[in-house]
Short mmCIF file of C-alpha atoms in Angstrom, two decimals:
data_model
loop_
_atom_site.label_atom_id
_atom_site.label_comp_id
_atom_site.label_asym_id
_atom_site.label_seq_id
_atom_site.Cartn_x
_atom_site.Cartn_y
_atom_site.Cartn_z
CA UNK A 215 118.04 -132.12 129.59
CA UNK A 216 115.74 -135.06 129.66
CA UNK A 217 116.32 -137.40 126.24
CA UNK A 218 113.85 -140.31 128.82
CA UNK A 219 111.74 -142.52 126.44
CA UNK A 220 109.43 -143.70 129.07
CA UNK A 221 105.84 -145.76 129.09
CA UNK A 222 102.92 -145.51 130.29
CA UNK A 223 100.21 -148.12 130.92
CA UNK A 224 96.98 -147.92 132.68
CA UNK A 225 96.85 -146.46 135.89
CA UNK A 226 99.66 -144.58 135.51
CA UNK A 227 98.89 -142.42 133.62
CA UNK A 228 96.68 -139.25 136.08
CA UNK A 229 96.75 -135.09 136.91
CA UNK A 230 100.09 -133.83 136.64
CA UNK A 231 101.42 -135.26 133.78
CA UNK A 232 104.55 -137.60 134.42
CA UNK A 233 108.04 -136.55 135.56
CA UNK A 234 108.25 -135.36 132.43
CA UNK A 235 111.98 -132.75 131.45
CA UNK A 236 112.81 -131.08 128.08
CA UNK A 237 113.47 -133.49 125.69
CA UNK A 238 111.54 -136.20 127.17
CA UNK A 239 109.00 -138.64 125.09
CA UNK A 240 106.38 -140.70 127.53
CA UNK A 241 104.78 -143.07 125.04
CA UNK A 242 100.81 -144.62 125.76
CA UNK A 243 100.34 -147.30 125.77
CA UNK A 244 96.40 -148.67 124.46
CA UNK A 245 94.14 -149.95 127.06
CA UNK A 246 91.44 -152.44 126.86
CA UNK A 247 89.47 -149.80 128.62
CA UNK A 248 89.50 -145.15 127.39
CA UNK A 249 92.16 -143.68 130.35
CA UNK A 250 89.14 -141.80 132.63
CA UNK A 251 91.51 -139.09 133.02
CA UNK A 252 92.54 -135.67 132.50
CA UNK A 253 96.36 -134.15 132.00
CA UNK A 254 98.41 -131.25 133.16
CA UNK A 255 101.85 -130.09 131.16
CA UNK A 256 104.06 -129.02 135.03
CA UNK A 257 106.76 -127.78 132.47
CA UNK A 258 107.72 -127.06 129.66
CA UNK A 259 109.80 -128.34 127.14
CA UNK A 260 112.92 -126.69 125.52
CA UNK A 261 113.70 -125.15 122.11
CA UNK A 262 115.37 -128.37 120.35
CA UNK A 263 114.35 -129.95 123.17
CA UNK A 264 110.57 -130.47 122.79
CA UNK A 265 107.99 -132.36 125.45
CA UNK A 266 105.94 -135.39 123.96
CA UNK A 267 103.28 -137.21 124.32
CA UNK A 268 102.49 -140.25 121.30
CA UNK A 269 100.78 -142.95 121.37
CA UNK A 270 102.49 -146.14 121.60
CA UNK A 271 103.51 -146.97 118.15
CA UNK A 272 100.92 -149.20 116.37
CA UNK A 273 97.96 -148.15 118.97
CA UNK A 274 95.92 -145.74 119.86
CA UNK A 275 94.95 -144.32 123.28
CA UNK A 276 92.24 -143.08 124.49
CA UNK A 277 91.59 -140.32 126.75
CA UNK A 278 87.84 -140.21 128.00
CA UNK A 279 86.49 -137.34 129.31
CA UNK A 280 83.34 -139.21 131.10
CA UNK A 281 83.36 -138.66 134.43
CA UNK A 282 85.70 -136.65 134.62
CA UNK A 283 85.44 -133.14 136.32
CA UNK A 284 86.98 -130.45 134.41
CA UNK A 285 86.69 -128.44 131.34
CA UNK A 286 89.71 -129.88 129.91
CA UNK A 287 91.35 -133.27 129.22
CA UNK A 288 94.90 -131.81 128.54
CA UNK A 289 95.62 -128.71 129.77
CA UNK A 290 98.34 -126.15 128.07
CA UNK A 291 98.99 -123.60 129.93
CA UNK A 292 101.60 -120.74 130.04
CA UNK A 293 103.82 -123.97 128.60
CA UNK A 294 106.21 -124.17 125.48
CA UNK A 295 107.66 -126.90 123.46
CA UNK A 296 105.16 -129.16 124.25
CA UNK A 297 103.82 -132.12 121.30
CA UNK A 298 100.54 -134.64 122.16
CA UNK A 299 101.00 -136.74 118.97
CA UNK A 300 98.47 -140.07 118.29
CA UNK A 301 95.94 -140.04 121.52
CA UNK A 302 92.16 -139.97 120.77
CA UNK A 303 90.16 -137.74 122.94
CA UNK A 304 86.53 -138.53 123.32
CA UNK A 305 83.81 -136.97 125.55
CA UNK A 306 84.88 -133.54 126.39
CA UNK A 307 81.48 -133.53 128.00
CA UNK A 308 82.08 -129.79 130.63
CA UNK A 309 83.85 -127.95 127.10
CA UNK A 310 81.77 -125.40 125.96
CA UNK A 311 83.65 -124.69 122.79
CA UNK A 312 84.53 -128.43 121.95
CA UNK A 313 87.96 -128.54 122.93
CA UNK A 314 89.96 -131.47 124.21
CA UNK A 315 93.21 -129.63 124.48
CA UNK A 316 92.83 -126.49 126.30
CA UNK A 317 95.83 -123.89 125.63
CA UNK A 318 95.73 -121.18 127.84
CA UNK A 319 98.54 -118.13 128.36
CA UNK A 320 102.07 -118.11 125.95
CA UNK A 321 103.28 -120.75 124.16
CA UNK A 322 105.91 -121.74 121.33
CA UNK A 323 105.57 -125.00 119.43
CA UNK A 324 102.52 -126.93 120.19
CA UNK A 325 102.02 -129.38 118.51
#
């Protein structure tokens, strides 16, 4: 099982979320410009060991959908035990239902 605390800075946050394992926490640093990204969780966490994507303490990173193709900024598809904390999501422009975090399929414990 994980337990790793990983720091993510600009240009490291692309496509599939970084190499998350159950119990891992990935902290995203704020940057001078927003992250123009879309994130997909490639796996689930586990009971008592969620995968946590969070803002670096005292910072508020921005994930911005301007110019990013697709219909979500964060996709949690058939994943469980996942937490997304403290990120500002903005300009998810191709979404007609207002979702910045899209959850589809079966899931348990999403925060």
